[in-house]
Amino acid sequence: MNDSERTFSPGLKGVVAGETSLAMIDGEGGRLQYRGYPIGELVAQGTYGQVAELLWSGEWKADAHLACAPLPEPVTEVLRRLPPTASPMDALRTAVSAWGAITGCLWPPTVQQARELTAFAPSALAAFARLRDGHEPIDPDPSLPLAEGFLYQLRGERPDPAAARALDAYFIVGAEHGFNASTFTARVIISTHSDAASAVAGAIGALKGPWHGGAPAEVVDQLHEMGSTDQAEAWIRGTLERGERLMGFGHRVYRAYDPRAAALRSVAENQADVAGWLDKAVAVEEIALRVLAEFKPDYPIKTNVEYYAAAVLQGVGLSPSLFPATFALARHAGWTAHCLEQAQANVLIRPDVRYVGPAERHLPA
Ligand code: ACO
């Protein structure tokens, strides 16, 4: 078969590149389940530790507890040497890479490695955030669940229970989502018999882009830039007319409302600190959906998870500079679960590419 006869789908759109038993995503119906459990139920009744164990083992373990882990000293040293201006995503990626080198993380990925990576990452991000602000890192409190422990290590005091619960819900919602760009990156890396730390470091690199994990901070910027709600429609129309994108809208898989956005909107509605911002976000969302439908009548572009993630993360009091890296912390459970799943029935991921360069030619004699 020659190249022109083969199926080519730019961006792998619509291509089924693997099988998974982790997340069921119904893009038309707007449903998401982790190992069969609806996301809304997991957010309402579960903790991130339980959800992570569910993803890794396939079983619901009611007594699962996942706390932040202490940093190996050399990782803290590496973080100390980064400039305070470094992006938190770069710092987290560097810390994961250093962790892999120090612990000698090797193929095949194990549940223990998955647990250790997921428990280490919040401590690394909190340490970097403190160091860049001129403060010493704080040791983790093993009695605290992961999201609460992350806030504790950032601030040196226990967060109020509502903030801890809101961040835990955000972590659950961000834990896993099929073959998104960063997870696919992790699976490609692990498929070469590389190690879980390399896979997660690569995934963090993929998540860094604003079209994937960088959106919530840009949602905050866009809502600020457009001014009052009265000015929103003109601002949105101007943005779309210039061919730019509205952050927090659109998704490769969902043609319906992203169920994660709905779950996080409910969480944000219970966060007093973000009430004013949320009122504006809800009003702007309605306008944006109407204008997007007008601009792209044949391609439904709905609210995605990042729109209300921006509300929840602000309500918890996180700086927008930490939003993408906080998303990365949550996604550690999914990335590592995919490493385990890929390794169980591994096939090297290596698609073909169509050659469109010059025909054979020769250097001057
Ligand atoms: N604003 C304006 N136009 C959009 C948007 C948007 N948010 N999303 C898609 N479009 C338009 C594109 O401009 C394109 O138009 P064209 O055909 O005239 O060129 C068309 O819709 C299709 O765009 P694609 O990028 O091919 O479609 P896809 O569905 O793969 O896009 C993506 C998904 C990249 C997330 C896109 O919707 C986007 O850039 N959204 C904004 C960034 C964002 O919110 N990212 C977070 C996603 S959620 C997550 O990663 C966890």
GROMACS .gro file of C-alpha atoms and ligand atoms in nm:
model
  416
    1MET     CA    1   0.000   0.000   0.000
    2ASN     CA    2   0.147   0.339  -0.087
    3ASP     CA    3   0.125   0.646   0.142
    4SER     CA    4  -0.162   0.810  -0.045
    5GLU     CA    5  -0.384   0.503   0.006
    6ARG     CA    6  -0.337   0.497   0.382
    7THR     CA    7  -0.575   0.668   0.621
    8PHE     CA    8  -0.434   0.996   0.746
    9SER     CA    9  -0.600   1.189   1.027
   10PRO     CA   10  -0.425   1.515   1.120
   11GLY     CA   11  -0.382   1.534   1.496
   12LEU     CA   12  -0.495   1.167   1.510
   13LYS     CA   13  -0.851   1.301   1.523
   14GLY     CA   14  -1.099   1.015   1.542
   15VAL     CA   15  -0.823   0.751   1.545
   16VAL     CA   16  -0.858   0.477   1.807
   17ALA     CA   17  -0.498   0.425   1.920
   18GLY     CA   18  -0.549   0.186   2.211
   19GLU     CA   19  -0.786   0.029   2.461
   20THR     CA   20  -0.840   0.133   2.820
   21SER     CA   21  -1.047   0.027   3.117
   22LEU     CA   22  -0.971   0.346   3.311
   23ALA     CA   23  -1.202   0.624   3.185
   24MET     CA   24  -1.518   0.598   2.976
   25ILE     CA   25  -1.574   0.929   2.798
   26ASP     CA   26  -1.902   0.981   2.616
   27GLY     CA   27  -1.835   1.296   2.414
   28GLU     CA   28  -2.186   1.316   2.265
   29GLY     CA   29  -2.371   1.249   2.588
   30GLY     CA   30  -2.134   1.447   2.812
   31ARG     CA   31  -2.058   1.156   3.048
   32LEU     CA   32  -1.737   1.054   3.222
   33GLN     CA   33  -1.678   0.745   3.437
   34TYR     CA   34  -1.365   0.612   3.604
   35ARG     CA   35  -1.373   0.232   3.592
   36GLY     CA   36  -1.751   0.252   3.560
   37TYR     CA   37  -1.820   0.502   3.841
   38PRO     CA   38  -1.978   0.833   3.727
   39ILE     CA   39  -1.756   1.134   3.794
   40GLY     CA   40  -2.033   1.318   3.983
   41GLU     CA   41  -2.063   1.027   4.230
   42LEU     CA   42  -1.688   1.010   4.281
   43VAL     CA   43  -1.671   1.385   4.350
   44ALA     CA   44  -1.966   1.373   4.591
   45GLN     CA   45  -1.862   1.064   4.785
   46GLY     CA   46  -1.495   0.989   4.724
   47THR     CA   47  -1.152   1.125   4.800
   48TYR     CA   48  -0.861   1.166   4.562
   49GLY     CA   49  -0.673   0.889   4.746
   50GLN     CA   50  -0.961   0.646   4.689
   51VAL     CA   51  -0.992   0.750   4.324
   52ALA     CA   52  -0.619   0.710   4.263
   53GLU     CA   53  -0.626   0.358   4.412
   54LEU     CA   54  -0.933   0.280   4.202
   55LEU     CA   55  -0.746   0.384   3.888
   56TRP     CA   56  -0.434   0.187   3.979
   57SER     CA   57  -0.597  -0.131   4.108
   58GLY     CA   58  -0.947  -0.132   3.958
   59GLU     CA   59  -1.099  -0.179   4.304
   60TRP     CA   60  -1.282   0.069   4.528
   61LYS     CA   61  -1.092   0.072   4.856
   62ALA     CA   62  -1.292   0.266   5.113
   63ASP     CA   63  -0.996   0.291   5.352
   64ALA     CA   64  -0.746   0.420   5.091
   65HIS     CA   65  -0.538   0.712   5.219
   66LEU     CA   66  -0.281   0.893   5.008
   67ALA     CA   67  -0.066   1.159   5.174
   68CYS     CA   68   0.214   1.380   5.040
   69ALA     CA   69   0.561   1.219   5.066
   70PRO     CA   70   0.881   1.385   5.187
   71LEU     CA   71   1.123   1.510   4.921
   72PRO     CA   72   1.459   1.339   4.884
   73GLU     CA   73   1.717   1.604   4.983
   74PRO     CA   74   1.884   1.614   4.637
   75VAL     CA   75   1.546   1.706   4.482
   76THR     CA   76   1.513   1.998   4.725
   77GLU     CA   77   1.867   2.101   4.625
   78VAL     CA   78   1.776   2.093   4.256
   79LEU     CA   79   1.469   2.308   4.327
   80ARG     CA   80   1.679   2.555   4.525
   81ARG     CA   81   1.902   2.608   4.222
   82LEU     CA   82   1.619   2.696   3.985
   83PRO     CA   83   1.560   3.067   3.929
   84PRO     CA   84   1.249   3.195   4.110
   85THR     CA   85   1.126   3.307   3.769
   86ALA     CA   86   1.112   2.947   3.642
   87SER     CA   87   0.766   2.830   3.542
   88PRO     CA   88   0.618   2.597   3.809
   89MET     CA   89   0.556   2.342   3.531
   90ASP     CA   90   0.926   2.347   3.444
   91ALA     CA   91   1.011   2.311   3.814
   92LEU     CA   92   0.773   2.016   3.857
   93ARG     CA   93   0.902   1.845   3.542
   94THR     CA   94   1.261   1.895   3.663
   95ALA     CA   95   1.175   1.760   4.009
   96VAL     CA   96   1.012   1.447   3.863
   97SER     CA   97   1.313   1.393   3.642
   98ALA     CA   98   1.550   1.434   3.939
   99TRP     CA   99   1.332   1.199   4.146
  100GLY     CA  100   1.363   0.933   3.873
  101ALA     CA  101   1.741   0.969   3.867
  102ILE     CA  102   1.771   0.955   4.246
  103THR     CA  103   1.536   0.665   4.311
  104GLY     CA  104   1.656   0.466   4.009
  105CYS     CA  105   1.302   0.429   3.876
  106LEU     CA  106   1.303   0.148   3.617
  107TRP     CA  107   1.073  -0.045   3.383
  108PRO     CA  108   0.830  -0.206   3.446
  109PRO     CA  109   0.605   0.052   3.614
  110THR     CA  110   0.454  -0.069   3.943
  111VAL     CA  111   0.165   0.044   4.164
  112GLN     CA  112   0.423   0.134   4.426
  113GLN     CA  113   0.602   0.366   4.182
  114ALA     CA  114   0.267   0.516   4.083
  115ARG     CA  115   0.186   0.584   4.448
  116GLU     CA  116   0.530   0.729   4.521
  117LEU     CA  117   0.530   0.960   4.218
  118THR     CA  118   0.179   1.086   4.291
  119ALA     CA  119   0.263   1.143   4.658
  120PHE     CA  120   0.596   1.312   4.588
  121ALA     CA  121   0.482   1.562   4.326
  122PRO     CA  122   0.272   1.795   4.552
  123SER     CA  123   0.565   1.822   4.795
  124ALA     CA  124   0.794   1.920   4.507
  125LEU     CA  125   0.558   2.186   4.374
  126ALA     CA  126   0.492   2.329   4.722
  127ALA     CA  127   0.866   2.339   4.794
  128PHE     CA  128   0.936   2.525   4.470
  129ALA     CA  129   0.651   2.772   4.534
  130ARG     CA  130   0.791   2.847   4.881
  131LEU     CA  131   1.152   2.871   4.770
  132ARG     CA  132   1.070   3.117   4.492
  133ASP     CA  133   0.895   3.335   4.751
  134GLY     CA  134   1.199   3.322   4.979
  135HIS     CA  135   1.061   3.067   5.231
  136GLU     CA  136   1.194   2.729   5.338
  137PRO     CA  137   1.000   2.416   5.232
  138ILE     CA  138   0.775   2.250   5.490
  139ASP     CA  139   0.778   1.877   5.563
  140PRO     CA  140   0.456   1.694   5.472
  141ASP     CA  141   0.205   1.592   5.737
  142PRO     CA  142   0.131   1.221   5.667
  143SER     CA  143  -0.206   1.241   5.841
  144LEU     CA  144  -0.345   1.481   5.579
  145PRO     CA  145  -0.501   1.365   5.251
  146LEU     CA  146  -0.301   1.464   4.943
  147ALA     CA  147  -0.480   1.783   4.832
  148GLU     CA  148  -0.505   1.917   5.187
  149GLY     CA  149  -0.142   1.821   5.249
  150PHE     CA  150  -0.040   2.017   4.939
  151LEU     CA  151  -0.212   2.332   5.071
  152TYR     CA  152  -0.052   2.276   5.412
  153GLN     CA  153   0.294   2.252   5.257
  154LEU     CA  154   0.232   2.566   5.051
  155ARG     CA  155   0.118   2.777   5.344
  156GLY     CA  156   0.251   2.621   5.662
  157GLU     CA  157  -0.095   2.599   5.814
  158ARG     CA  158  -0.386   2.366   5.770
  159PRO     CA  159  -0.641   2.501   5.519
  160ASP     CA  160  -1.002   2.544   5.618
  161PRO     CA  161  -1.199   2.222   5.554
  162ALA     CA  162  -1.408   2.376   5.273
  163ALA     CA  163  -1.096   2.473   5.075
  164ALA     CA  164  -0.942   2.129   5.136
  165ARG     CA  165  -1.260   1.959   5.015
  166ALA     CA  166  -1.285   2.186   4.707
  167LEU     CA  167  -0.927   2.111   4.604
  168ASP     CA  168  -0.980   1.739   4.663
  169ALA     CA  169  -1.283   1.754   4.430
  170TYR     CA  170  -1.071   1.934   4.171
  171PHE     CA  171  -0.805   1.661   4.202
  172ILE     CA  172  -1.068   1.390   4.146
  173VAL     CA  173  -1.201   1.565   3.838
  174GLY     CA  174  -0.850   1.612   3.699
  175ALA     CA  175  -0.726   1.262   3.774
  176GLU     CA  176  -0.787   1.091   3.442
  177HIS     CA  177  -0.924   1.155   3.095
  178GLY     CA  178  -0.841   0.896   2.834
  179PHE     CA  179  -0.592   0.954   2.553
  180ASN     CA  180  -0.546   1.329   2.597
  181ALA     CA  181  -0.214   1.468   2.471
  182SER     CA  182  -0.022   1.433   2.798
  183THR     CA  183  -0.149   1.082   2.877
  184PHE     CA  184  -0.076   0.971   2.523
  185THR     CA  185   0.276   1.112   2.565
  186ALA     CA  186   0.318   0.907   2.884
  187ARG     CA  187   0.199   0.592   2.707
  188VAL     CA  188   0.433   0.647   2.413
  189ILE     CA  189   0.727   0.685   2.651
  190ILE     CA  190   0.643   0.383   2.865
  191SER     CA  191   0.579   0.174   2.551
  192THR     CA  192   0.954   0.190   2.474
  193HIS     CA  193   1.022   0.013   2.811
  194SER     CA  194   1.135   0.345   2.955
  195ASP     CA  195   1.043   0.422   3.318
  196ALA     CA  196   0.742   0.582   3.491
  197ALA     CA  197   0.934   0.896   3.599
  198SER     CA  198   1.037   0.962   3.236
  199ALA     CA  199   0.679   0.905   3.124
  200VAL     CA  200   0.543   1.150   3.382
  201ALA     CA  201   0.813   1.408   3.306
  202GLY     CA  202   0.721   1.390   2.936
  203ALA     CA  203   0.352   1.415   3.020
  204ILE     CA  204   0.413   1.730   3.222
  205GLY     CA  205   0.587   1.879   2.918
  206ALA     CA  206   0.281   1.803   2.704
  207LEU     CA  207   0.040   1.941   2.963
  208LYS     CA  208   0.232   2.269   2.980
  209GLY     CA  209   0.084   2.402   2.655
  210PRO     CA  210  -0.208   2.646   2.681
  211TRP     CA  211  -0.424   2.432   2.454
  212HIS     CA  212  -0.411   2.151   2.711
  213GLY     CA  213  -0.336   2.232   3.075
  214GLY     CA  214  -0.252   2.600   3.056
  215ALA     CA  215  -0.610   2.715   3.002
  216PRO     CA  216  -0.742   2.805   3.353
  217ALA     CA  217  -0.489   3.083   3.411
  218GLU     CA  218  -0.579   3.221   3.069
  219VAL     CA  219  -0.949   3.200   3.156
  220VAL     CA  220  -0.876   3.431   3.449
  221ASP     CA  221  -0.681   3.668   3.221
  222GLN     CA  222  -0.954   3.670   2.957
  223LEU     CA  223  -1.231   3.743   3.204
  224HIS     CA  224  -1.024   4.027   3.344
  225GLU     CA  225  -0.931   4.163   3.001
  226MET     CA  226  -1.289   4.177   2.872
  227GLY     CA  227  -1.392   4.421   3.146
  228SER     CA  228  -1.750   4.426   3.270
  229THR     CA  229  -2.015   4.172   3.167
  230ASP     CA  230  -2.168   4.441   2.943
  231GLN     CA  231  -1.847   4.454   2.743
  232ALA     CA  232  -1.810   4.075   2.721
  233GLU     CA  233  -1.997   4.016   2.395
  234ALA     CA  234  -1.797   4.275   2.199
  235TRP     CA  235  -1.473   4.136   2.343
  236ILE     CA  236  -1.567   3.777   2.257
  237ARG     CA  237  -1.671   3.870   1.903
  238GLY     CA  238  -1.346   4.060   1.852
  239THR     CA  239  -1.143   3.764   1.976
  240LEU     CA  240  -1.317   3.517   1.747
  241GLU     CA  241  -1.303   3.755   1.448
  242ARG     CA  242  -0.925   3.774   1.492
  243GLY     CA  243  -0.919   3.391   1.474
  244GLU     CA  244  -0.816   3.358   1.840
  245ARG     CA  245  -0.957   3.103   2.083
  246LEU     CA  246  -1.173   3.146   2.388
  247MET     CA  247  -1.001   2.966   2.671
  248GLY     CA  248  -1.212   2.722   2.872
  249PHE     CA  249  -1.423   2.632   2.567
  250GLY     CA  250  -1.395   2.348   2.318
  251HIS     CA  251  -1.270   1.995   2.348
  252ARG     CA  252  -1.146   1.729   2.112
  253VAL     CA  253  -1.389   1.468   2.246
  254TYR     CA  254  -1.686   1.649   2.406
  255ARG     CA  255  -1.948   1.786   2.172
  256ALA     CA  256  -2.174   1.817   2.477
  257TYR     CA  257  -2.115   2.010   2.798
  258ASP     CA  258  -1.805   1.872   2.972
  259PRO     CA  259  -1.935   1.684   3.281
  260ARG     CA  260  -1.622   1.790   3.469
  261ALA     CA  261  -1.714   2.155   3.415
  262ALA     CA  262  -2.058   2.085   3.564
  263ALA     CA  263  -1.904   1.909   3.866
  264LEU     CA  264  -1.658   2.193   3.929
  265ARG     CA  265  -1.923   2.461   3.885
  266SER     CA  266  -2.118   2.297   4.170
  267VAL     CA  267  -1.803   2.295   4.383
  268ALA     CA  268  -1.734   2.662   4.305
  269GLU     CA  269  -2.092   2.758   4.397
  270ASN     CA  270  -2.010   2.656   4.755
  271GLN     CA  271  -1.691   2.864   4.772
  272ALA     CA  272  -1.772   3.200   4.929
  273ASP     CA  273  -1.438   3.357   4.830
  274VAL     CA  274  -1.506   3.331   4.461
  275ALA     CA  275  -1.875   3.430   4.454
  276GLY     CA  276  -1.836   3.761   4.264
  277TRP     CA  277  -1.599   3.617   4.006
  278LEU     CA  278  -1.828   3.318   3.958
  279ASP     CA  279  -2.132   3.537   3.889
  280LYS     CA  280  -1.940   3.707   3.611
  281ALA     CA  281  -1.805   3.374   3.480
  282VAL     CA  282  -2.158   3.229   3.459
  283ALA     CA  283  -2.290   3.535   3.274
  284VAL     CA  284  -1.994   3.539   3.034
  285GLU     CA  285  -2.027   3.164   2.971
  286GLU     CA  286  -2.384   3.211   2.847
  287ILE     CA  287  -2.275   3.484   2.606
  288ALA     CA  288  -1.969   3.286   2.490
  289LEU     CA  289  -2.173   2.972   2.416
  290ARG     CA  290  -2.424   3.176   2.214
  291VAL     CA  291  -2.154   3.354   2.012
  292LEU     CA  292  -1.949   3.036   1.959
  293ALA     CA  293  -2.261   2.859   1.825
  294GLU     CA  294  -2.305   3.146   1.580
  295PHE     CA  295  -1.941   3.138   1.468
  296LYS     CA  296  -1.916   2.760   1.440
  297PRO     CA  297  -2.269   2.633   1.370
  298ASP     CA  298  -2.143   2.291   1.252
  299TYR     CA  299  -1.891   2.224   1.529
  300PRO     CA  300  -2.038   2.239   1.880
  301ILE     CA  301  -1.793   2.416   2.111
  302LYS     CA  302  -1.903   2.391   2.473
  303THR     CA  303  -1.759   2.481   2.811
  304ASN     CA  304  -1.466   2.261   2.911
  305VAL     CA  305  -1.332   2.161   3.253
  306GLU     CA  306  -1.080   2.445   3.263
  307TYR     CA  307  -1.344   2.718   3.275
  308TYR     CA  308  -1.472   2.625   3.620
  309ALA     CA  309  -1.135   2.489   3.730
  310ALA     CA  310  -1.032   2.855   3.721
  311ALA     CA  311  -1.310   2.935   3.970
  312VAL     CA  312  -1.231   2.649   4.209
  313LEU     CA  313  -0.857   2.714   4.211
  314GLN     CA  314  -0.908   3.084   4.279
  315GLY     CA  315  -1.156   3.002   4.554
  316VAL     CA  316  -0.893   2.784   4.717
  317GLY     CA  317  -0.660   3.085   4.706
  318LEU     CA  318  -0.401   2.948   4.464
  319SER     CA  319  -0.202   3.189   4.252
  320PRO     CA  320  -0.284   3.151   3.879
  321SER     CA  321   0.085   3.083   3.818
  322LEU     CA  322   0.032   2.749   3.999
  323PHE     CA  323  -0.284   2.644   3.812
  324PRO     CA  324  -0.126   2.430   3.535
  325ALA     CA  325   0.112   2.255   3.776
  326THR     CA  326  -0.174   2.186   4.019
  327PHE     CA  327  -0.361   2.022   3.732
  328ALA     CA  328  -0.047   1.815   3.670
  329LEU     CA  329  -0.050   1.698   4.034
  330ALA     CA  330  -0.406   1.573   3.993
  331ARG     CA  331  -0.328   1.400   3.663
  332HIS     CA  332  -0.042   1.197   3.816
  333ALA     CA  333  -0.293   0.926   3.914
  334GLY     CA  334  -0.415   0.892   3.555
  335TRP     CA  335  -0.073   0.914   3.391
  336THR     CA  336   0.069   0.643   3.615
  337ALA     CA  337  -0.244   0.426   3.580
  338HIS     CA  338  -0.197   0.447   3.202
  339CYS     CA  339   0.168   0.346   3.241
  340LEU     CA  340   0.053   0.035   3.430
  341GLU     CA  341  -0.216  -0.040   3.173
  342GLN     CA  342   0.020   0.008   2.877
  343ALA     CA  343   0.283  -0.216   3.036
  344GLN     CA  344   0.032  -0.497   3.091
  345ALA     CA  345  -0.013  -0.553   2.718
  346ASN     CA  346   0.266  -0.349   2.574
  347VAL     CA  347   0.306  -0.276   2.205
  348LEU     CA  348   0.555  -0.009   2.099
  349ILE     CA  349   0.354   0.299   1.995
  350ARG     CA  350   0.499   0.402   1.664
  351PRO     CA  351   0.259   0.532   1.397
  352ASP     CA  352   0.355   0.590   1.036
  353VAL     CA  353   0.394   0.931   0.879
  354ARG     CA  354   0.321   1.035   0.522
  355TYR     CA  355   0.625   1.173   0.339
  356VAL     CA  356   0.546   1.499   0.157
  357GLY     CA  357   0.902   1.625   0.092
  358PRO     CA  358   1.096   1.647  -0.234
  359ALA     CA  359   1.130   1.348  -0.468
  360GLU     CA  360   1.469   1.179  -0.474
  361ARG     CA  361   1.742   1.423  -0.578
  362HIS     CA  362   2.121   1.432  -0.562
  363LEU     CA  363   2.394   1.659  -0.434
  364PRO     CA  364   2.594   1.841  -0.704
  365ALA     CA  365   2.878   1.615  -0.828
  366ACO     N1  366  -1.242   2.922   2.067
  366ACO     C1  367  -1.259   2.954   1.936
  366ACO     N2  368  -1.256   2.865   1.837
  366ACO     C2  369  -1.237   2.736   1.871
  366ACO     C3  370  -1.221   2.696   2.004
  366ACO     C4  371  -1.225   2.794   2.104
  366ACO     N3  372  -1.208   2.763   2.232
  366ACO     N4  373  -1.203   2.562   2.007
  366ACO     C5  374  -1.207   2.520   1.880
  366ACO     N5  375  -1.227   2.625   1.798
  366ACO     C6  376  -1.239   2.625   1.653
  366ACO     C7  377  -1.100   2.628   1.588
  366ACO     O1  378  -1.053   2.759   1.567
  366ACO     C8  379  -1.124   2.554   1.459
  366ACO     O2  380  -1.181   2.643   1.367
  366ACO     P1  381  -1.142   2.634   1.209
  366ACO     O3  382  -1.191   2.499   1.167
  366ACO     O4  383  -1.218   2.747   1.149
  366ACO     O5  384  -0.995   2.647   1.201
  366ACO     C9  385  -1.230   2.450   1.496
  366ACO     O6  386  -1.297   2.501   1.612
  366ACO    C10  387  -1.170   2.315   1.528
  366ACO     O7  388  -1.055   2.335   1.611
  366ACO     P2  389  -0.956   2.216   1.647
  366ACO     O8  390  -0.840   2.268   1.727
  366ACO     O9  391  -0.924   2.140   1.524
  366ACO    O10  392  -1.059   2.129   1.731
  366ACO     P3  393  -1.046   2.050   1.864
  366ACO    O11  394  -1.184   2.009   1.899
  366ACO    O12  395  -0.946   1.944   1.851
  366ACO    O13  396  -0.994   2.157   1.970
  366ACO    C11  397  -0.902   2.236   2.173
  366ACO    C12  398  -0.975   2.121   2.102
  366ACO    C13  399  -0.755   2.239   2.124
  366ACO    C14  400  -0.906   2.210   2.323
  366ACO    C15  401  -0.971   2.369   2.139
  366ACO    O14  402  -1.108   2.362   2.165
  366ACO    C16  403  -0.908   2.487   2.211
  366ACO    O15  404  -0.801   2.536   2.168
  366ACO     N6  405  -0.974   2.537   2.321
  366ACO    C17  406  -0.920   2.649   2.395
  366ACO    C18  407  -0.811   2.604   2.490
  366ACO    C19  408  -0.866   2.525   2.609
  366ACO    O16  409  -0.963   2.564   2.672
  366ACO     N7  410  -0.800   2.412   2.636
  366ACO    C20  411  -0.836   2.323   2.746
  366ACO    C21  412  -0.896   2.196   2.690
  366ACO     S1  413  -0.948   2.087   2.821
  366ACO    C22  414  -0.806   2.006   2.866
  366ACO    O17  415  -0.711   1.995   2.792
  366ACO    C23  416  -0.799   1.952   3.002
   0.00000   0.00000   0.00000
